[in-house]
mmCIF file of C-alpha atoms and ligand atoms in Angstrom:
data_model
loop_
_atom_site.group_PDB
_atom_site.id
_atom_site.type_symbol
_atom_site.label_atom_id
_atom_site.label_comp_id
_atom_site.label_asym_id
_atom_site.label_seq_id
_atom_site.Cartn_x
_atom_site.Cartn_y
_atom_site.Cartn_z
ATOM 1 C CA MET A 1 18.121 17.733 -3.069
ATOM 2 C CA VAL A 2 17.938 14.341 -4.828
ATOM 3 C CA ASP A 3 16.001 14.173 -8.090
ATOM 4 C CA TYR A 4 14.046 10.887 -8.151
ATOM 5 C CA LYS A 5 14.461 10.685 -11.916
ATOM 6 C CA SER A 6 18.215 10.378 -11.431
ATOM 7 C CA LEU A 7 17.506 7.291 -9.274
ATOM 8 C CA GLY A 8 15.555 5.686 -12.135
ATOM 9 C CA LEU A 9 12.218 6.079 -10.332
ATOM 10 C CA VAL A 10 8.960 7.311 -11.854
ATOM 11 C CA ASN A 11 6.025 9.222 -10.385
ATOM 12 C CA THR A 12 2.534 7.701 -10.417
ATOM 13 C CA ARG A 13 0.849 9.868 -13.095
ATOM 14 C CA GLU A 14 1.322 7.674 -16.171
ATOM 15 C CA MET A 15 0.905 4.355 -14.388
ATOM 16 C CA PHE A 16 -2.412 5.511 -12.892
ATOM 17 C CA LYS A 17 -3.726 6.766 -16.230
ATOM 18 C CA ARG A 18 -3.016 3.407 -17.863
ATOM 19 C CA ALA A 19 -4.418 1.469 -14.894
ATOM 20 C CA ILE A 20 -7.744 3.323 -15.009
ATOM 21 C CA ASN A 21 -8.044 2.911 -18.765
ATOM 22 C CA GLY A 22 -6.992 -0.742 -18.567
ATOM 23 C CA GLY A 23 -9.233 -1.744 -15.638
ATOM 24 C CA TYR A 24 -6.524 -2.866 -13.218
ATOM 25 C CA ALA A 25 -4.808 -1.492 -10.102
ATOM 26 C CA ILE A 26 -1.158 -0.838 -9.251
ATOM 27 C CA PRO A 27 0.113 -2.633 -6.148
ATOM 28 C CA ALA A 28 1.444 -0.399 -3.379
ATOM 29 C CA PHE A 29 3.458 -2.671 -1.116
ATOM 30 C CA ASN A 30 4.994 -1.328 2.112
ATOM 31 C CA PHE A 31 8.557 -2.243 2.946
ATOM 32 C CA ASN A 32 10.851 -1.810 5.949
ATOM 33 C CA ASN A 33 13.611 -4.294 5.277
ATOM 34 C CA MET A 34 15.726 -5.936 2.596
ATOM 35 C CA GLU A 35 13.762 -9.190 2.356
ATOM 36 C CA GLN A 36 10.485 -7.369 1.701
ATOM 37 C CA LEU A 37 12.122 -5.193 -0.929
ATOM 38 C CA GLN A 38 13.757 -8.188 -2.629
ATOM 39 C CA ALA A 39 10.427 -10.044 -2.719
ATOM 40 C CA ILE A 40 8.528 -7.024 -4.088
ATOM 41 C CA ILE A 41 11.050 -6.403 -6.858
ATOM 42 C CA LYS A 42 11.354 -10.086 -7.767
ATOM 43 C CA ALA A 43 7.557 -10.474 -7.968
ATOM 44 C CA SER A 44 6.901 -7.267 -9.908
ATOM 45 C CA SER A 45 9.863 -7.785 -12.288
ATOM 46 C CA ASP A 46 9.083 -11.429 -13.041
ATOM 47 C CA LEU A 47 5.488 -10.434 -13.793
ATOM 48 C CA LYS A 48 6.334 -7.186 -15.627
ATOM 49 C CA SER A 49 4.146 -5.126 -13.302
ATOM 50 C CA PRO A 50 4.576 -1.467 -12.389
ATOM 51 C CA VAL A 51 4.920 -1.193 -8.614
ATOM 52 C CA ILE A 52 4.782 1.372 -5.828
ATOM 53 C CA LEU A 53 7.314 0.938 -3.030
ATOM 54 C CA GLN A 54 5.592 2.371 -0.043
ATOM 55 C CA VAL A 55 7.400 3.734 2.993
ATOM 56 C CA SER A 56 5.686 4.972 6.159
ATOM 57 C CA LYS A 57 7.171 7.492 8.532
ATOM 58 C CA GLY A 58 7.685 4.595 10.953
ATOM 59 C CA ALA A 59 9.532 2.634 8.264
ATOM 60 C CA ARG A 60 11.800 5.598 7.602
ATOM 61 C CA ASN A 61 12.627 5.807 11.289
ATOM 62 C CA TYR A 62 13.205 2.044 11.439
ATOM 63 C CA ALA A 63 15.362 1.642 8.361
ATOM 64 C CA ASN A 64 17.068 5.067 8.196
ATOM 65 C CA ALA A 65 15.967 7.605 5.586
ATOM 66 C CA THR A 66 19.295 7.727 3.727
ATOM 67 C CA LEU A 67 19.642 3.968 3.550
ATOM 68 C CA LEU A 68 16.069 3.670 2.260
ATOM 69 C CA ARG A 69 16.778 5.999 -0.628
ATOM 70 C CA TYR A 70 19.769 3.909 -1.690
ATOM 71 C CA MET A 71 17.693 0.762 -1.299
ATOM 72 C CA ALA A 72 15.148 2.217 -3.751
ATOM 73 C CA GLN A 73 17.944 3.081 -6.158
ATOM 74 C CA GLY A 74 19.243 -0.466 -5.740
ATOM 75 C CA ALA A 75 15.754 -1.792 -6.402
ATOM 76 C CA VAL A 76 15.751 -0.193 -9.853
ATOM 77 C CA ALA A 77 19.137 -1.759 -10.654
ATOM 78 C CA TYR A 78 17.941 -5.142 -9.336
ATOM 79 C CA ALA A 79 14.784 -4.993 -11.502
ATOM 80 C CA LYS A 80 16.977 -4.350 -14.554
ATOM 81 C CA GLU A 81 19.230 -7.242 -13.598
ATOM 82 C CA LEU A 82 16.090 -9.417 -13.468
ATOM 83 C CA GLY A 83 15.338 -8.550 -17.065
ATOM 84 C CA CYS A 84 13.098 -5.491 -16.847
ATOM 85 C CA GLU A 85 14.642 -3.087 -19.304
ATOM 86 C CA HIS A 86 12.439 -0.177 -18.209
ATOM 87 C CA PRO A 87 11.052 -0.892 -14.744
ATOM 88 C CA GLU A 88 8.300 1.433 -13.497
ATOM 89 C CA ILE A 89 8.976 1.806 -9.798
ATOM 90 C CA ALA A 90 7.595 4.660 -7.697
ATOM 91 C CA LEU A 91 8.937 5.447 -4.222
ATOM 92 C CA HIS A 92 6.008 6.733 -2.205
ATOM 93 C CA LEU A 93 5.615 8.169 1.296
ATOM 94 C CA ASP A 94 2.703 6.458 3.028
ATOM 95 C CA HIS A 95 0.555 8.527 5.430
ATOM 96 C CA GLY A 96 2.719 11.639 5.536
ATOM 97 C CA ASP A 97 1.580 13.483 8.640
ATOM 98 C CA SER A 98 3.005 16.965 8.036
ATOM 99 C CA PHE A 99 4.339 19.307 5.356
ATOM 100 C CA GLU A 100 7.837 18.807 6.780
ATOM 101 C CA THR A 101 7.747 14.994 6.410
ATOM 102 C CA CYS A 102 6.495 15.313 2.833
ATOM 103 C CA LYS A 103 9.115 17.936 1.967
ATOM 104 C CA SER A 104 11.849 15.792 3.435
ATOM 105 C CA CYS A 105 10.762 12.860 1.243
ATOM 106 C CA VAL A 106 10.576 15.021 -1.896
ATOM 107 C CA ASP A 107 14.062 16.312 -1.095
ATOM 108 C CA TYR A 108 15.331 12.740 -0.476
ATOM 109 C CA GLY A 109 14.299 11.401 -3.868
ATOM 110 C CA PHE A 110 10.737 10.132 -3.392
ATOM 111 C CA SER A 111 8.690 10.269 -6.591
ATOM 112 C CA SER A 112 5.335 10.423 -4.827
ATOM 113 C CA VAL A 113 4.066 11.442 -1.387
ATOM 114 C CA MET A 114 0.852 11.062 0.542
ATOM 115 C CA ILE A 115 -0.292 13.828 2.821
ATOM 116 C CA ASP A 116 -2.830 12.363 5.212
ATOM 117 C CA GLY A 117 -4.973 15.193 6.487
ATOM 118 C CA SER A 118 -7.978 12.914 6.890
ATOM 119 C CA SER A 119 -8.185 13.430 10.643
ATOM 120 C CA LEU A 120 -8.191 17.240 10.274
ATOM 121 C CA PRO A 121 -11.242 19.452 9.809
ATOM 122 C CA TYR A 122 -12.117 19.722 6.085
ATOM 123 C CA GLU A 123 -10.676 23.219 5.459
ATOM 124 C CA GLU A 124 -7.438 22.367 7.295
ATOM 125 C CA ASN A 125 -7.067 19.176 5.257
ATOM 126 C CA ILE A 126 -7.435 21.281 2.085
ATOM 127 C CA ALA A 127 -4.905 23.907 3.216
ATOM 128 C CA LEU A 128 -2.274 21.328 4.244
ATOM 129 C CA THR A 129 -2.774 19.207 1.126
ATOM 130 C CA LYS A 130 -2.494 22.253 -1.142
ATOM 131 C CA LYS A 131 0.728 23.323 0.560
ATOM 132 C CA VAL A 132 2.248 19.885 -0.086
ATOM 133 C CA VAL A 133 0.975 19.844 -3.691
ATOM 134 C CA ASP A 134 2.457 23.284 -4.385
ATOM 135 C CA TYR A 135 5.857 22.131 -3.142
ATOM 136 C CA ALA A 136 5.870 18.628 -4.660
ATOM 137 C CA HIS A 137 4.673 19.668 -8.109
ATOM 138 C CA GLN A 138 7.688 21.947 -8.541
ATOM 139 C CA PHE A 139 9.699 18.721 -8.751
ATOM 140 C CA ASP A 140 7.120 16.671 -10.667
ATOM 141 C CA VAL A 141 6.413 14.586 -7.553
ATOM 142 C CA THR A 142 2.815 13.312 -7.426
ATOM 143 C CA VAL A 143 0.634 13.769 -4.340
ATOM 144 C CA GLU A 144 -1.997 11.463 -2.823
ATOM 145 C CA ALA A 145 -4.499 13.000 -0.408
ATOM 146 C CA GLU A 146 -7.131 11.419 1.832
ATOM 147 C CA LEU A 147 -10.735 12.333 2.461
ATOM 148 C CA GLY A 148 -12.833 10.278 4.849
ATOM 149 C CA VAL A 149 -11.492 8.305 7.797
ATOM 150 C CA LEU A 150 -10.420 4.655 7.932
ATOM 151 C CA ALA A 151 -10.646 2.827 11.234
ATOM 152 C CA GLY A 152 -7.375 1.504 12.618
ATOM 153 C CA VAL A 153 -3.846 2.758 12.911
ATOM 154 C CA GLU A 154 -2.433 5.158 10.345
ATOM 155 C CA ASP A 155 1.145 5.489 11.530
ATOM 156 C CA ASP A 156 0.847 7.967 14.397
ATOM 157 C CA VAL A 157 -2.839 8.596 13.747
ATOM 158 C CA VAL A 158 -5.319 6.226 15.399
ATOM 159 C CA ALA A 159 -9.002 6.422 14.489
ATOM 160 C CA ALA A 160 -11.512 4.460 16.532
ATOM 161 C CA GLU A 161 -14.273 4.786 13.973
ATOM 162 C CA SER A 162 -14.396 5.079 10.211
ATOM 163 C CA HIS A 163 -16.324 7.719 8.303
ATOM 164 C CA TYR A 164 -17.037 7.091 4.658
ATOM 165 C CA THR A 165 -15.852 9.725 2.199
ATOM 166 C CA LYS A 166 -18.666 12.131 1.349
ATOM 167 C CA PRO A 167 -19.119 12.122 -2.449
ATOM 168 C CA GLU A 168 -20.464 15.682 -2.326
ATOM 169 C CA GLU A 169 -17.057 16.929 -1.106
ATOM 170 C CA VAL A 170 -14.720 15.313 -3.622
ATOM 171 C CA ILE A 171 -14.964 17.796 -6.523
ATOM 172 C CA ASP A 172 -14.297 20.771 -4.258
ATOM 173 C CA PHE A 173 -11.453 18.920 -2.499
ATOM 174 C CA ALA A 174 -9.691 17.718 -5.650
ATOM 175 C CA THR A 175 -10.068 21.074 -7.418
ATOM 176 C CA ARG A 176 -8.884 23.256 -4.558
ATOM 177 C CA THR A 177 -5.946 21.042 -3.528
ATOM 178 C CA GLY A 178 -4.720 20.003 -6.986
ATOM 179 C CA CYS A 179 -3.936 16.513 -5.616
ATOM 180 C CA ASP A 180 -3.119 13.775 -8.140
ATOM 181 C CA SER A 181 -5.014 10.940 -6.457
ATOM 182 C CA LEU A 182 -7.489 10.534 -3.642
ATOM 183 C CA ALA A 183 -7.583 7.876 -0.925
ATOM 184 C CA ILE A 184 -11.163 7.232 0.091
ATOM 185 C CA SER A 185 -12.960 5.449 2.892
ATOM 186 C CA ILE A 186 -15.511 2.845 1.774
ATOM 187 C CA GLY A 187 -15.124 0.295 4.557
ATOM 188 C CA THR A 188 -11.507 -0.896 4.305
ATOM 189 C CA SER A 189 -9.393 -0.606 7.421
ATOM 190 C CA HIS A 190 -5.751 -0.967 8.461
ATOM 191 C CA GLY A 191 -4.143 -3.954 10.155
ATOM 192 C CA ALA A 192 -5.071 -7.605 10.680
ATOM 193 C CA TYR A 193 -8.281 -6.903 12.620
ATOM 194 C CA LYS A 194 -10.321 -4.911 10.151
ATOM 195 C CA PHE A 195 -13.671 -5.704 11.668
ATOM 196 C CA THR A 196 -14.876 -6.692 15.110
ATOM 197 C CA PRO A 197 -16.696 -10.038 15.354
ATOM 198 C CA GLU A 198 -19.890 -8.006 15.981
ATOM 199 C CA GLN A 199 -19.541 -6.321 12.563
ATOM 200 C CA CYS A 200 -19.233 -9.719 10.837
ATOM 201 C CA THR A 201 -21.369 -12.778 10.364
ATOM 202 C CA ARG A 202 -19.975 -16.251 11.064
ATOM 203 C CA ASP A 203 -19.791 -19.110 8.589
ATOM 204 C CA PRO A 204 -21.793 -21.817 10.406
ATOM 205 C CA LYS A 205 -19.611 -24.610 8.941
ATOM 206 C CA THR A 206 -16.120 -23.246 9.627
ATOM 207 C CA GLY A 207 -16.836 -20.741 12.383
ATOM 208 C CA LYS A 208 -14.772 -18.180 10.431
ATOM 209 C CA LEU A 209 -15.803 -14.543 10.299
ATOM 210 C CA ILE A 210 -17.384 -13.133 7.130
ATOM 211 C CA PRO A 211 -16.753 -9.386 6.909
ATOM 212 C CA PRO A 212 -19.346 -6.817 5.828
ATOM 213 C CA PRO A 213 -19.128 -5.775 2.138
ATOM 214 C CA LEU A 214 -17.354 -2.600 0.995
ATOM 215 C CA ALA A 215 -19.561 0.403 0.182
ATOM 216 C CA PHE A 216 -19.416 0.185 -3.617
ATOM 217 C CA ASP A 217 -22.328 2.629 -3.799
ATOM 218 C CA VAL A 218 -20.092 5.304 -2.235
ATOM 219 C CA LEU A 219 -17.291 4.461 -4.691
ATOM 220 C CA ASP A 220 -19.732 4.714 -7.619
ATOM 221 C CA ALA A 221 -20.970 8.104 -6.414
ATOM 222 C CA ILE A 222 -17.369 9.372 -6.105
ATOM 223 C CA MET A 223 -16.487 8.144 -9.600
ATOM 224 C CA GLU A 224 -19.550 9.867 -10.988
ATOM 225 C CA LYS A 225 -18.408 13.178 -9.456
ATOM 226 C CA LEU A 226 -14.772 12.770 -10.575
ATOM 227 C CA PRO A 227 -14.760 10.739 -13.786
ATOM 228 C CA GLY A 228 -11.348 9.240 -14.542
ATOM 229 C CA PHE A 229 -9.752 10.588 -11.358
ATOM 230 C CA PRO A 230 -7.305 8.164 -9.664
ATOM 231 C CA ILE A 231 -8.790 6.617 -6.517
ATOM 232 C CA VAL A 232 -6.744 4.818 -3.851
ATOM 233 C CA LEU A 233 -7.762 2.113 -1.389
ATOM 234 C CA HIS A 234 -5.833 1.815 1.858
ATOM 235 C CA GLY A 235 -6.262 -1.029 4.319
ATOM 236 C CA SER A 236 -6.654 -3.624 1.574
ATOM 237 C CA SER A 237 -4.941 -6.682 2.983
ATOM 238 C CA SER A 238 -7.092 -9.778 2.797
ATOM 239 C CA VAL A 239 -5.489 -11.366 5.906
ATOM 240 C CA PRO A 240 -5.099 -14.853 4.357
ATOM 241 C CA GLN A 241 -6.509 -17.437 6.719
ATOM 242 C CA GLU A 242 -3.707 -19.896 5.970
ATOM 243 C CA TYR A 243 -1.130 -17.484 7.378
ATOM 244 C CA VAL A 244 -3.236 -16.755 10.437
ATOM 245 C CA ASP A 245 -3.613 -20.518 11.012
ATOM 246 C CA ILE A 246 0.132 -21.199 10.611
ATOM 247 C CA ILE A 247 0.917 -18.400 13.055
ATOM 248 C CA ASN A 248 -1.650 -19.655 15.592
ATOM 249 C CA GLU A 249 -0.481 -23.271 15.221
ATOM 250 C CA HIS A 250 3.120 -22.296 15.924
ATOM 251 C CA GLY A 251 2.847 -20.312 19.112
ATOM 252 C CA GLY A 252 1.201 -17.140 17.791
ATOM 253 C CA LYS A 253 -2.021 -15.571 18.964
ATOM 254 C CA LEU A 254 -4.125 -13.818 16.331
ATOM 255 C CA PRO A 255 -7.710 -14.556 17.292
ATOM 256 C CA ASP A 256 -10.421 -13.524 14.831
ATOM 257 C CA ALA A 257 -8.067 -11.707 12.439
ATOM 258 C CA VAL A 258 -10.062 -10.744 9.347
ATOM 259 C CA GLY A 259 -9.404 -8.818 6.133
ATOM 260 C CA ILE A 260 -11.016 -7.682 2.880
ATOM 261 C CA PRO A 261 -12.157 -10.555 0.649
ATOM 262 C CA GLU A 262 -10.123 -10.676 -2.545
ATOM 263 C CA GLU A 263 -13.210 -10.779 -4.836
ATOM 264 C CA GLN A 264 -14.069 -7.298 -3.604
ATOM 265 C CA LEU A 265 -10.580 -6.007 -4.344
ATOM 266 C CA ARG A 266 -10.738 -7.627 -7.767
ATOM 267 C CA LYS A 267 -13.985 -5.758 -8.426
ATOM 268 C CA ALA A 268 -12.513 -2.465 -7.174
ATOM 269 C CA SER A 269 -9.427 -2.904 -9.382
ATOM 270 C CA LYS A 270 -11.599 -2.806 -12.480
ATOM 271 C CA SER A 271 -12.918 0.657 -11.549
ATOM 272 C CA ALA A 272 -11.135 3.999 -11.054
ATOM 273 C CA VAL A 273 -9.400 2.450 -8.045
ATOM 274 C CA CYS A 274 -5.882 2.394 -9.462
ATOM 275 C CA LYS A 275 -3.743 1.935 -6.333
ATOM 276 C CA ILE A 276 -4.319 -0.722 -3.682
ATOM 277 C CA ASN A 277 -2.290 -0.678 -0.462
ATOM 278 C CA ILE A 278 -1.096 -3.935 1.064
ATOM 279 C CA ASP A 279 1.127 -4.130 4.127
ATOM 280 C CA SER A 280 -0.388 -6.484 6.714
ATOM 281 C CA ASP A 281 -0.450 -9.487 4.334
ATOM 282 C CA SER A 282 3.311 -9.154 3.934
ATOM 283 C CA ARG A 283 3.763 -9.044 7.703
ATOM 284 C CA LEU A 284 1.591 -12.142 8.072
ATOM 285 C CA ALA A 285 3.430 -14.069 5.326
ATOM 286 C CA PHE A 286 6.778 -13.185 6.901
ATOM 287 C CA THR A 287 5.732 -14.064 10.446
ATOM 288 C CA ALA A 288 4.037 -17.324 9.416
ATOM 289 C CA ALA A 289 7.157 -18.523 7.567
ATOM 290 C CA VAL A 290 9.531 -17.506 10.368
ATOM 291 C CA ARG A 291 7.404 -19.141 13.075
ATOM 292 C CA LYS A 292 7.033 -22.350 11.073
ATOM 293 C CA THR A 293 10.730 -22.620 10.213
ATOM 294 C CA LEU A 294 11.888 -21.967 13.753
ATOM 295 C CA ALA A 295 9.337 -24.400 15.197
ATOM 296 C CA GLU A 296 10.457 -27.129 12.790
ATOM 297 C CA LYS A 297 14.173 -26.380 13.192
ATOM 298 C CA PRO A 298 14.663 -25.195 16.775
ATOM 299 C CA GLY A 299 18.437 -25.435 16.445
ATOM 300 C CA GLU A 300 18.548 -22.919 13.593
ATOM 301 C CA PHE A 301 20.109 -19.555 14.378
ATOM 302 C CA ASP A 302 21.314 -18.301 10.993
ATOM 303 C CA PRO A 303 18.795 -15.550 10.070
ATOM 304 C CA ARG A 304 19.173 -16.410 6.383
ATOM 305 C CA LYS A 305 17.668 -19.820 7.127
ATOM 306 C CA TYR A 306 14.391 -18.331 8.377
ATOM 307 C CA CYS A 307 14.346 -14.966 6.572
ATOM 308 C CA GLY A 308 14.940 -16.816 3.274
ATOM 309 C CA PRO A 309 11.717 -18.874 3.503
ATOM 310 C CA ALA A 310 9.904 -15.727 4.682
ATOM 311 C CA ARG A 311 11.116 -13.874 1.593
ATOM 312 C CA ASP A 312 9.974 -16.740 -0.659
ATOM 313 C CA GLU A 313 6.531 -16.733 0.959
ATOM 314 C CA MET A 314 6.172 -12.959 0.515
ATOM 315 C CA GLU A 315 7.191 -13.227 -3.137
ATOM 316 C CA LYS A 316 4.518 -15.898 -3.661
ATOM 317 C CA MET A 317 1.919 -13.712 -1.960
ATOM 318 C CA TYR A 318 2.890 -10.583 -3.988
ATOM 319 C CA LYS A 319 2.713 -12.576 -7.221
ATOM 320 C CA HIS A 320 -0.740 -13.825 -6.329
ATOM 321 C CA LYS A 321 -1.945 -10.273 -5.634
ATOM 322 C CA ILE A 322 -0.494 -8.935 -8.893
ATOM 323 C CA THR A 323 -1.843 -11.714 -11.098
ATOM 324 C CA ASP A 324 -5.042 -12.881 -9.446
ATOM 325 C CA VAL A 325 -6.336 -9.805 -7.632
ATOM 326 C CA LEU A 326 -5.069 -6.494 -9.058
ATOM 327 C CA GLY A 327 -4.379 -7.618 -12.635
ATOM 328 C CA SER A 328 -1.244 -5.478 -13.080
ATOM 329 C CA ASP A 329 0.905 -8.226 -14.647
ATOM 330 C CA ASN A 330 2.340 -7.512 -18.113
ATOM 331 C CA LYS A 331 1.393 -3.847 -17.847
ATOM 332 C CA LEU A 332 4.818 -2.194 -18.170
ATOM 333 C CA ALA A 333 4.900 0.505 -20.833
ATOM 334 C CA GLU A 334 7.816 -1.080 -22.746
HETATM 335 O O1 G3H B 401 -1.105 2.216 6.928
HETATM 336 C C1 G3H B 401 -0.142 1.946 7.626
HETATM 337 C C2 G3H B 401 0.911 1.077 7.065
HETATM 338 O O2 G3H B 401 0.563 -0.282 7.200
HETATM 339 C C3 G3H B 401 2.243 1.398 7.681
HETATM 340 O O3 G3H B 401 2.326 0.936 8.966
HETATM 341 O O4 G3H B 401 3.169 2.895 10.262
HETATM 342 O O5 G3H B 401 3.399 0.543 11.128
HETATM 343 O O6 G3H B 401 4.801 1.331 9.200
HETATM 344 P P1 G3H B 401 3.499 1.476 9.949
HETATM 345 P P1 13P B 402 -3.225 -3.121 5.361
HETATM 346 O O1 13P B 402 -2.987 -2.972 6.822
HETATM 347 O O2 13P B 402 -4.602 -3.620 5.080
HETATM 348 O O3 13P B 402 -2.186 -3.932 4.697
HETATM 349 O O4 13P B 402 -3.164 -1.651 4.716
HETATM 350 C C1 13P B 402 -1.940 -1.046 4.408
HETATM 351 C C2 13P B 402 -2.064 0.393 4.086
HETATM 352 O O5 13P B 402 -3.117 0.929 3.853
HETATM 353 C C3 13P B 402 -0.826 1.163 4.011
HETATM 354 O O6 13P B 402 -1.069 2.516 3.831
HETATM 355 ZN ZN1 ZN B 403 -2.854 3.208 4.728
#
C-alpha cells in the first residue's frame, strides 16, 4: 500500500473548492509517456497552476503501473525543481471500469480515482460507485463518478449515442454514493471526431464544421439541484484546426475532425465545472509536430529530435489552455 501523501501528491478536494469559488477550472491532462508528463509539469509549474495528471487503464497497461507511480513522484520533484515550492498535483485514474481497477490505483498511490459506471443501469452505477467511495475514502482518496453517457470511446467502453445527464437524478445519486465530484453529459464527446458532419453546420467561407452548442441549460439545472458541487467535463478537447491541418498536410488523414469551441469551455470554467479533461489535443499537438519534423528532416532518426519539438508544442498548448481557457494560472495555494 502506497500512501499518495508520501509521494507529495494531493487529492482534488481543496483544489475543486477553490476553483468553484474562484470561477476557474483545473486542467486534467492525460499522459502515457515522459514527454507528455514533462510538458504538463513544465506548463503547470511555470504558470503556478494546480494540475491533475490523468491516467487511463489503457495508459497504465501501456506505461506499466509501477513505473507510472514513480513518474508521478518524479513529477512532484520536477515541479519543485522548476520553482514551485508547494506544487498541487493530483494523480487520477481516468474512466476506472471496475472496483478492482480503482482499488489497485488507490493501493498504488493515486490520490483520486474515477469510477465510470455511466453505461450501467442507474442502481448498479450507484452500488458500484458507493463501493469505490467506501474503499477510497478510508485513505482520503477522492472519487469522481459519472452520470449520463458521452458518445465516443471511454477506454474499453464504447457508446454510440450520448444521453444527457438527467438533472432530476443528481441529488439522489450524489447523496447515495457519497462521490466527491460528478462527470456529466451535456454534449461533449471523446476523441477528435466529436460530432458527425450532419450534427454540425458548415462555415460557408472556410468550409469548416461548426459544432452544435453544449447544453448549458442542463448544466444550469444540475447546478441548481447541487449548489457548489464539483462538476467535471470529459471530452473537452477543442481539436485545434492548425494541428489537424499540419497533420493532413504532412501525410496524415483526419477528415472533418472537430472539437468543442474554446469559448464554450471558458464559459463552463466560470461555473461549478471545476475539472476539464483534455487528452486528444495533446495527441494532436504531438502528432502534428512529429509529422512536420520528420517530413522536413527525412534523414532524422534520433527520437529526441522529433519528440523534443512535440514536447515543446504540447507545452505551448497546455499553457494556452491553462491561461486562456480554464483560467487556473496563479491559483496555487502558496
Ligand atoms: O477518455 C478517454 C481518454 O482520452 C483516455 O484514452 O483509453 O485511449 O488512454 P485511452
Ligand atoms: P478528449 O478526447 O476530448 O481529449 O477527452 C479526454 C477525456 O475526457 C479523458 O477522460
Ligand atoms: Zn473521459
